[in-house]
C-alpha cells in the first residue's frame, strides 16, 4: 500500500486559540481546533495531503458544489484515556464508507494512506484538543466537495478533501420524543440514501421542522413506497426492543450502514441478547406499544452513540415507552464507550491508537 505519512507537510499556527476554549462547557461541533488537513484533486490525481491552520476556503461562484451538490462526509471521534493516550474507533470502516459514498456521487476515491496517514498526522498535531472530560471527545469531520468550476451538469474535474476537528461534549442529553413520518421520505430505492451525502441531510430538515412544530424532537423515517416500515431515526439508525429481542432494519440503498449500528449488533450478541435484522412495520410497533411488549427504542450513531426514545407519535396519537432501570440502551452504550475510552477489553479489535 502506498504511504504518504512522511510526505505530509505540517504548517502550524503561530498562536493557538486553545487557551480560550472552555472545555467544561462544549456544545457539539461549534468550536474548531487549530489545524485542518487539506488535499486537492487536480489533473486526474490527488495531491499529497498537508496540515494547515484552520481557515476559510475561497471558491469561485461557479464551483460545482454550489450547483450540483457533489459533497460527502464522515463523522468520527478521537478519545483520550486516563493516561493521555488518544484512540479512534473503527476508523477503517469510516474510510471504506467514505469511498463508497464517493463512488456513488462520482467523486474520485481517496487512497487509504491519504485518509489514514492524513488522519493520524492531524490528530497527532491536535492531540491537546482531544478533551479528557467524561463524555467528551474530539469530533472529526472528513469531507469532500466539488471545487472545480462550470455551470454544465457533469462531475467536476477538481475536488477538495478536508478533515476538520471540533472538541465536543455530549451530543444529546435525555430522551427524545419522535414522530413517525407518513408523508415525506428520507431516501428512495436506487438513490443515495446509503451514502453520507450532504443532500441527504438537507432534505431532512423541513420534515423535521414540521415534527418539531408539533412538539417532537426527531422523525422516524419510513420506507418511500408505502410508509409501512420504519427505517431510520433522524440522522441515526434505529433499534427496537420487543420483549427481549433487539431489532433493527436491514441496510439497503436507502439506509446508512452505520458503524455504531454494526457495533451494537456485535455487542448485543456477545451479551447473549437475541437480535433480529429485518423489516419492522409501523403496525407491529403500534401493536407492541399497545400490548406492553415494546420495551425500548433508541437511535444509534457516532455523535450520540445511543439516543434513547421516550415515545412516538403516529396517526395523531402518542405512545409512551416504559422507563427501564436496566435497559439495553444503557448497557450497549456503556460497552461501546468503555471500548472507545480504553476503559475495558477490546475483544473485537475496534480500538485504534494514535501514536504521538
Tab-separated table of C-alpha atoms in Angstrom:
chain	number	residue	atom	x	y	z
A	1	UNK	CA	0.000	0.000	0.000
A	2	UNK	CA	1.281	3.467	-0.887
A	3	UNK	CA	2.161	5.579	2.135
A	4	UNK	CA	2.313	9.359	2.348
A	5	UNK	CA	2.993	9.701	6.082
A	6	UNK	CA	6.464	11.182	5.512
A	7	UNK	CA	5.219	13.423	2.699
A	8	UNK	CA	2.598	15.326	4.697
A	9	UNK	CA	3.779	18.891	5.231
A	10	UNK	CA	2.675	20.476	8.522
A	11	UNK	CA	2.228	24.240	8.865
A	12	UNK	CA	1.434	25.078	12.480
A	13	UNK	CA	-0.459	28.111	13.727
A	14	UNK	CA	1.615	30.932	15.149
A	15	UNK	CA	-0.605	31.170	18.208
A	16	UNK	CA	-3.070	28.525	19.423
A	17	UNK	CA	-6.588	29.526	20.465
A	18	UNK	CA	-6.928	26.527	22.788
A	19	UNK	CA	-6.492	28.660	25.909
A	20	UNK	CA	-9.721	30.499	25.024
A	21	UNK	CA	-11.813	27.300	24.976
A	22	UNK	CA	-13.982	26.317	27.938
A	23	UNK	CA	-13.632	22.540	27.811
A	24	UNK	CA	-16.149	22.150	30.644
A	25	UNK	CA	-18.944	23.667	28.549
A	26	UNK	CA	-18.568	22.398	24.999
A	27	UNK	CA	-21.562	22.289	22.695
A	28	UNK	CA	-21.453	19.885	19.775
A	29	UNK	CA	-19.430	20.944	16.734
A	30	UNK	CA	-19.292	24.701	17.362
A	31	UNK	CA	-15.644	25.188	18.434
A	32	UNK	CA	-12.918	24.217	15.978
A	33	UNK	CA	-9.342	23.139	16.583
A	34	UNK	CA	-6.237	24.957	15.332
A	35	UNK	CA	-5.494	22.888	12.229
A	36	UNK	CA	-7.119	21.006	9.371
A	37	UNK	CA	-5.940	18.557	6.739
A	38	UNK	CA	-6.326	19.651	3.117
A	39	UNK	CA	-5.835	17.597	-0.039
A	40	UNK	CA	-6.669	18.707	-3.593
A	41	UNK	CA	-7.645	16.606	-6.596
A	42	UNK	CA	-6.336	18.152	-9.823
A	43	UNK	CA	-5.223	16.873	-13.222
A	44	UNK	CA	-6.679	13.439	-12.535
A	45	UNK	CA	-4.954	12.710	-9.219
A	46	UNK	CA	-4.946	13.509	-5.520
A	47	UNK	CA	-2.022	15.682	-4.470
A	48	UNK	CA	-0.206	14.984	-1.189
A	49	UNK	CA	-2.220	15.995	1.881
A	50	UNK	CA	-0.988	18.810	4.105
A	51	UNK	CA	-1.868	20.061	7.564
A	52	UNK	CA	-2.506	23.813	7.682
A	53	UNK	CA	-4.021	26.303	10.128
A	54	UNK	CA	-7.845	26.148	10.261
A	55	UNK	CA	-9.008	28.855	7.857
A	56	UNK	CA	-11.768	29.911	5.456
A	57	UNK	CA	-11.937	28.495	1.933
A	58	UNK	CA	-12.157	30.674	-1.168
A	59	UNK	CA	-14.266	29.325	-4.052
A	60	UNK	CA	-15.392	30.644	-7.414
A	61	UNK	CA	-19.181	31.202	-7.676
A	62	UNK	CA	-19.200	28.622	-10.480
A	63	UNK	CA	-17.725	25.895	-8.252
A	64	UNK	CA	-19.874	22.842	-8.879
A	65	UNK	CA	-20.560	22.163	-5.215
A	66	UNK	CA	-22.931	25.150	-5.321
A	67	UNK	CA	-24.851	23.867	-8.338
A	68	UNK	CA	-24.846	20.073	-8.399
A	69	UNK	CA	-24.219	19.109	-4.785
A	70	UNK	CA	-21.230	16.786	-5.101
A	71	UNK	CA	-20.425	16.579	-1.408
A	72	UNK	CA	-19.830	13.715	1.021
A	73	UNK	CA	-18.669	13.489	4.619
A	74	UNK	CA	-17.939	11.183	7.538
A	75	UNK	CA	-18.318	11.509	11.286
A	76	UNK	CA	-15.633	10.153	13.628
A	77	UNK	CA	-14.294	10.797	17.113
A	78	UNK	CA	-10.958	10.704	18.925
A	79	UNK	CA	-10.971	9.749	22.601
A	80	UNK	CA	-8.386	10.362	25.319
A	81	UNK	CA	-7.979	7.831	28.116
A	82	UNK	CA	-6.851	8.408	31.698
A	83	UNK	CA	-3.198	8.008	30.689
A	84	UNK	CA	-3.461	10.639	27.948
A	85	UNK	CA	-3.377	8.166	25.073
A	86	UNK	CA	-5.562	9.014	22.075
A	87	UNK	CA	-7.780	6.440	20.378
A	88	UNK	CA	-10.005	6.169	17.312
A	89	UNK	CA	-12.930	3.772	16.936
A	90	UNK	CA	-13.030	1.588	13.807
A	91	UNK	CA	-11.539	4.272	11.502
A	92	UNK	CA	-11.074	1.874	8.588
A	93	UNK	CA	-14.850	1.404	8.492
A	94	UNK	CA	-15.228	5.161	8.092
A	95	UNK	CA	-12.634	5.145	5.314
A	96	UNK	CA	-14.411	2.347	3.433
A	97	UNK	CA	-17.794	4.056	3.719
A	98	UNK	CA	-16.236	7.367	2.676
A	99	UNK	CA	-15.144	5.831	-0.603
A	100	UNK	CA	-18.485	4.065	-1.113
A	101	UNK	CA	-20.117	7.480	-0.804
A	102	UNK	CA	-17.545	8.990	-3.170
A	103	UNK	CA	-18.164	6.321	-5.773
A	104	UNK	CA	-21.943	6.865	-5.673
A	105	UNK	CA	-21.549	10.616	-6.233
A	106	UNK	CA	-18.908	10.233	-8.995
A	107	UNK	CA	-16.213	11.705	-6.760
A	108	UNK	CA	-12.651	10.296	-7.096
A	109	UNK	CA	-11.935	7.831	-4.305
A	110	UNK	CA	-9.270	8.740	-1.753
A	111	UNK	CA	-6.306	6.354	-1.336
A	112	UNK	CA	-6.298	4.603	2.036
A	113	UNK	CA	-2.932	6.056	3.031
A	114	UNK	CA	-4.089	9.596	2.258
A	115	UNK	CA	-7.054	9.127	4.579
A	116	UNK	CA	-5.401	7.129	7.385
A	117	UNK	CA	-1.948	8.749	7.383
A	118	UNK	CA	-3.526	12.161	6.978
A	119	UNK	CA	-5.913	11.483	9.850
A	120	UNK	CA	-3.081	10.214	12.077
A	121	UNK	CA	-0.891	13.218	11.345
A	122	UNK	CA	-3.707	15.691	12.018
A	123	UNK	CA	-4.715	14.073	15.313
A	124	UNK	CA	-1.071	13.956	16.427
A	125	UNK	CA	-0.823	17.691	15.794
A	126	UNK	CA	-4.169	18.310	17.543
A	127	UNK	CA	-3.706	15.875	20.469
A	128	UNK	CA	-4.062	18.684	23.022
A	129	UNK	CA	-7.513	19.357	21.566
A	130	UNK	CA	-8.795	15.886	22.499
A	131	UNK	CA	-10.669	16.590	25.759
A	132	UNK	CA	-10.350	14.306	28.744
A	133	UNK	CA	-13.634	15.329	30.406
A	134	UNK	CA	-16.173	12.498	30.891
A	135	UNK	CA	-18.292	12.023	27.765
A	136	UNK	CA	-16.240	14.499	25.741
A	137	UNK	CA	-14.252	13.759	22.603
A	138	UNK	CA	-12.704	15.361	19.547
A	139	UNK	CA	-15.279	15.152	16.768
A	140	UNK	CA	-13.615	14.575	13.386
A	141	UNK	CA	-15.256	15.590	10.108
A	142	UNK	CA	-13.667	14.285	6.873
A	143	UNK	CA	-15.421	15.670	3.792
A	144	UNK	CA	-15.005	16.139	0.041
A	145	UNK	CA	-16.709	18.645	-2.198
A	146	UNK	CA	-16.539	19.620	-5.868
A	147	UNK	CA	-14.276	22.659	-6.172
A	148	UNK	CA	-13.955	22.590	-9.975
A	149	UNK	CA	-15.795	25.286	-11.910
A	150	UNK	CA	-18.544	25.096	-14.514
A	151	UNK	CA	-22.286	25.501	-14.992
A	152	UNK	CA	-22.628	22.362	-17.138
A	153	UNK	CA	-24.280	19.420	-15.396
A	154	UNK	CA	-21.408	16.969	-15.102
A	155	UNK	CA	-18.936	15.795	-12.458
A	156	UNK	CA	-16.297	18.349	-11.512
A	157	UNK	CA	-12.655	17.999	-12.565
A	158	UNK	CA	-11.332	19.278	-9.231
A	159	UNK	CA	-12.205	18.351	-5.642
A	160	UNK	CA	-11.097	19.277	-2.153
A	161	UNK	CA	-10.704	16.734	0.647
A	162	UNK	CA	-10.584	18.229	4.142
A	163	UNK	CA	-10.533	16.856	7.669
A	164	UNK	CA	-11.546	19.362	10.348
A	165	UNK	CA	-11.997	18.790	14.086
A	166	UNK	CA	-14.189	20.125	16.866
A	167	UNK	CA	-13.808	19.315	20.569
A	168	UNK	CA	-17.275	18.442	21.792
A	169	UNK	CA	-19.205	17.458	24.864
A	170	UNK	CA	-22.091	15.007	24.914
A	171	UNK	CA	-24.297	15.297	21.807
A	172	UNK	CA	-27.715	14.598	23.313
A	173	UNK	CA	-28.974	14.776	26.875
A	174	UNK	CA	-32.088	12.955	27.956
A	175	UNK	CA	-34.602	11.006	25.912
A	176	UNK	CA	-36.256	12.223	22.723
A	177	UNK	CA	-39.837	12.027	21.523
A	178	UNK	CA	-40.202	11.115	17.850
A	179	UNK	CA	-42.856	11.327	15.144
A	180	UNK	CA	-43.296	8.507	12.641
A	181	UNK	CA	-43.232	10.103	9.206
A	182	UNK	CA	-46.204	9.356	6.960
A	183	UNK	CA	-45.653	11.734	4.036
A	184	UNK	CA	-42.013	12.607	3.413
A	185	UNK	CA	-39.166	10.200	2.655
A	186	UNK	CA	-35.503	10.409	3.573
A	187	UNK	CA	-34.353	8.280	0.627
A	188	UNK	CA	-35.666	6.189	-2.255
A	189	UNK	CA	-34.787	2.904	-3.928
A	190	UNK	CA	-31.869	3.349	-6.289
A	191	UNK	CA	-30.956	6.685	-4.694
A	192	UNK	CA	-28.114	7.837	-2.470
A	193	UNK	CA	-29.585	7.071	0.950
A	194	UNK	CA	-26.769	4.688	1.843
A	195	UNK	CA	-24.145	7.375	1.141
A	196	UNK	CA	-23.223	10.147	3.543
A	197	UNK	CA	-24.106	12.805	1.004
A	198	UNK	CA	-24.801	16.332	2.159
A	199	UNK	CA	-28.083	16.473	0.246
A	200	UNK	CA	-29.500	13.564	2.238
A	201	UNK	CA	-29.396	15.697	5.346
A	202	UNK	CA	-30.612	18.909	3.701
A	203	UNK	CA	-33.750	17.032	2.633
A	204	UNK	CA	-34.453	16.005	6.234
A	205	UNK	CA	-34.569	19.478	7.697
A	206	UNK	CA	-38.050	20.522	6.534
A	207	UNK	CA	-39.953	17.396	7.690
A	208	UNK	CA	-38.019	17.540	10.973
A	209	UNK	CA	-39.078	21.183	11.415
A	210	UNK	CA	-42.698	20.189	10.865
A	211	UNK	CA	-42.325	17.492	13.526
A	212	UNK	CA	-40.698	19.987	15.911
A	213	UNK	CA	-43.641	22.343	15.422
A	214	UNK	CA	-45.826	19.516	16.791
A	215	UNK	CA	-43.640	19.008	19.847
A	216	UNK	CA	-41.368	16.183	18.664
A	217	UNK	CA	-37.576	16.263	18.657
A	218	UNK	CA	-36.993	13.904	15.753
A	219	UNK	CA	-38.570	11.972	12.896
A	220	UNK	CA	-38.718	8.216	12.413
A	221	UNK	CA	-38.317	7.738	8.674
A	222	UNK	CA	-40.389	5.111	6.908
A	223	UNK	CA	-39.984	3.418	3.536
A	224	UNK	CA	-40.524	5.615	0.497
A	225	UNK	CA	-43.102	3.376	-1.170
A	226	UNK	CA	-45.723	2.534	1.448
A	227	UNK	CA	-44.579	4.253	4.665
A	228	UNK	CA	-45.366	0.949	6.369
A	229	UNK	CA	-41.870	0.098	7.663
A	230	UNK	CA	-39.595	2.120	9.943
A	231	UNK	CA	-36.057	2.676	8.668
A	232	UNK	CA	-34.044	5.369	10.476
A	233	UNK	CA	-34.372	7.787	13.393
A	234	UNK	CA	-33.454	11.293	12.270
A	235	UNK	CA	-29.817	11.034	11.173
A	236	UNK	CA	-29.307	7.769	13.077
A	237	UNK	CA	-30.040	4.083	12.682
A	238	UNK	CA	-32.980	2.941	14.806
A	239	UNK	CA	-33.293	-0.036	17.160
A	240	UNK	CA	-36.469	-1.501	18.646
A	241	UNK	CA	-36.759	-3.900	21.582
A	242	UNK	CA	-39.913	-6.018	21.681
A	243	UNK	CA	-39.940	-8.175	24.802
A	244	UNK	CA	-36.274	-9.261	24.982
A	245	UNK	CA	-35.486	-9.196	21.261
A	246	UNK	CA	-33.476	-6.313	19.816
A	247	UNK	CA	-34.323	-5.474	16.208
A	248	UNK	CA	-33.132	-3.110	13.516
A	249	UNK	CA	-33.914	-2.664	9.837
A	250	UNK	CA	-31.602	-4.264	7.253
A	251	UNK	CA	-29.280	-1.958	5.348
A	252	UNK	CA	-30.208	-1.139	1.768
A	253	UNK	CA	-29.613	1.622	-0.738
A	254	UNK	CA	-31.961	3.704	1.449
A	255	UNK	CA	-30.375	3.022	4.844
A	256	UNK	CA	-26.903	4.021	6.025
A	257	UNK	CA	-24.607	1.174	7.029
A	258	UNK	CA	-23.905	2.679	10.426
A	259	UNK	CA	-20.674	1.774	12.210
A	260	UNK	CA	-22.322	2.185	15.618
A	261	UNK	CA	-25.205	0.044	14.344
A	262	UNK	CA	-22.849	-2.798	13.421
A	263	UNK	CA	-21.030	-2.485	16.732
A	264	UNK	CA	-24.280	-2.659	18.708
A	265	UNK	CA	-25.334	-5.840	16.918
A	266	UNK	CA	-21.976	-7.481	17.674
A	267	UNK	CA	-22.001	-6.430	21.331
A	268	UNK	CA	-25.632	-7.490	21.777
A	269	UNK	CA	-24.780	-10.964	20.511
A	270	UNK	CA	-21.768	-11.040	22.828
A	271	UNK	CA	-24.104	-10.181	25.725
A	272	UNK	CA	-26.454	-13.023	24.776
A	273	UNK	CA	-29.187	-10.652	23.626
A	274	UNK	CA	-31.370	-12.050	20.860
A	275	UNK	CA	-31.109	-9.863	17.757
A	276	UNK	CA	-33.073	-9.711	14.521
A	277	UNK	CA	-32.215	-7.728	11.400
A	278	UNK	CA	-35.469	-7.478	9.485
A	279	UNK	CA	-38.199	-5.137	8.358
A	280	UNK	CA	-40.175	-3.670	11.248
A	281	UNK	CA	-43.664	-2.498	10.372
A	282	UNK	CA	-45.308	0.526	11.944
A	283	UNK	CA	-48.313	-1.715	12.651
A	284	UNK	CA	-46.109	-4.111	14.628
A	285	UNK	CA	-44.609	-1.200	16.559
A	286	UNK	CA	-48.010	0.269	17.455
A	287	UNK	CA	-49.388	-3.141	18.425
A	288	UNK	CA	-46.355	-3.786	20.669
A	289	UNK	CA	-46.776	-0.368	22.295
A	290	UNK	CA	-50.446	-1.079	22.968
A	291	UNK	CA	-49.940	-4.561	24.458
A	292	UNK	CA	-46.884	-3.573	26.517
A	293	UNK	CA	-44.307	-5.723	24.706
A	294	UNK	CA	-42.491	-2.666	23.283
A	295	UNK	CA	-39.786	-2.089	25.885
A	296	UNK	CA	-37.319	0.262	24.185
A	297	UNK	CA	-36.488	2.290	21.108
A	298	UNK	CA	-33.248	4.157	20.521
A	299	UNK	CA	-31.196	5.785	17.808
A	300	UNK	CA	-27.577	4.781	17.202
A	301	UNK	CA	-24.839	6.870	15.605
A	302	UNK	CA	-21.379	8.358	16.032
A	303	UNK	CA	-22.393	11.638	17.650
A	304	UNK	CA	-24.642	10.349	20.452
A	305	UNK	CA	-23.639	6.639	20.348
A	306	UNK	CA	-27.084	5.728	21.724
A	307	UNK	CA	-30.016	8.154	21.989
A	308	UNK	CA	-32.988	6.704	23.944
A	309	UNK	CA	-36.504	7.393	22.686
A	310	UNK	CA	-39.183	8.140	25.288
A	311	UNK	CA	-42.162	7.729	22.986
A	312	UNK	CA	-43.501	8.160	19.469
A	313	UNK	CA	-46.412	9.757	17.694
A	314	UNK	CA	-48.410	8.152	14.894
A	315	UNK	CA	-51.781	8.970	13.315
A	316	UNK	CA	-52.332	11.752	15.836
A	317	UNK	CA	-51.784	9.540	18.876
A	318	UNK	CA	-48.795	9.388	21.236
A	319	UNK	CA	-47.342	6.174	22.623
A	320	UNK	CA	-45.095	6.323	25.694
A	321	UNK	CA	-42.344	3.809	26.365
A	322	UNK	CA	-41.534	2.481	29.836
A	323	UNK	CA	-38.595	3.888	31.780
A	324	UNK	CA	-36.451	0.802	32.320
A	325	UNK	CA	-33.800	0.638	35.017
A	326	UNK	CA	-31.642	-1.958	33.225
A	327	UNK	CA	-32.170	-1.004	29.589
A	328	UNK	CA	-30.394	-2.462	26.586
A	329	UNK	CA	-29.655	1.127	25.523
A	330	UNK	CA	-27.652	1.925	28.651
A	331	UNK	CA	-25.866	-1.452	28.627
A	332	UNK	CA	-24.853	-1.189	24.977
A	333	UNK	CA	-23.780	2.440	25.239
A	334	UNK	CA	-21.567	1.614	28.218
A	335	UNK	CA	-19.987	-1.346	26.420
A	336	UNK	CA	-19.160	0.800	23.380
A	337	UNK	CA	-17.909	3.862	25.260
A	338	UNK	CA	-15.770	1.706	27.577
A	339	UNK	CA	-14.014	0.384	24.474
A	340	UNK	CA	-13.727	3.846	22.930
A	341	UNK	CA	-12.164	5.391	26.046
A	342	UNK	CA	-9.882	2.386	26.700
A	343	UNK	CA	-11.679	1.508	29.932
A	344	UNK	CA	-12.357	-2.117	29.013
A	345	UNK	CA	-11.059	-5.027	26.972
A	346	UNK	CA	-11.495	-4.664	23.216
A	347	UNK	CA	-12.143	-8.250	22.186
A	348	UNK	CA	-13.328	-7.103	18.741
A	349	UNK	CA	-10.150	-5.239	17.744
A	350	UNK	CA	-12.010	-1.965	17.145
A	351	UNK	CA	-9.792	0.430	19.064
A	352	UNK	CA	-7.063	2.183	17.071
A	353	UNK	CA	-4.268	4.051	18.876
A	354	UNK	CA	-2.985	7.345	17.505
A	355	UNK	CA	0.769	7.154	18.113
A	356	UNK	CA	2.002	10.508	19.412
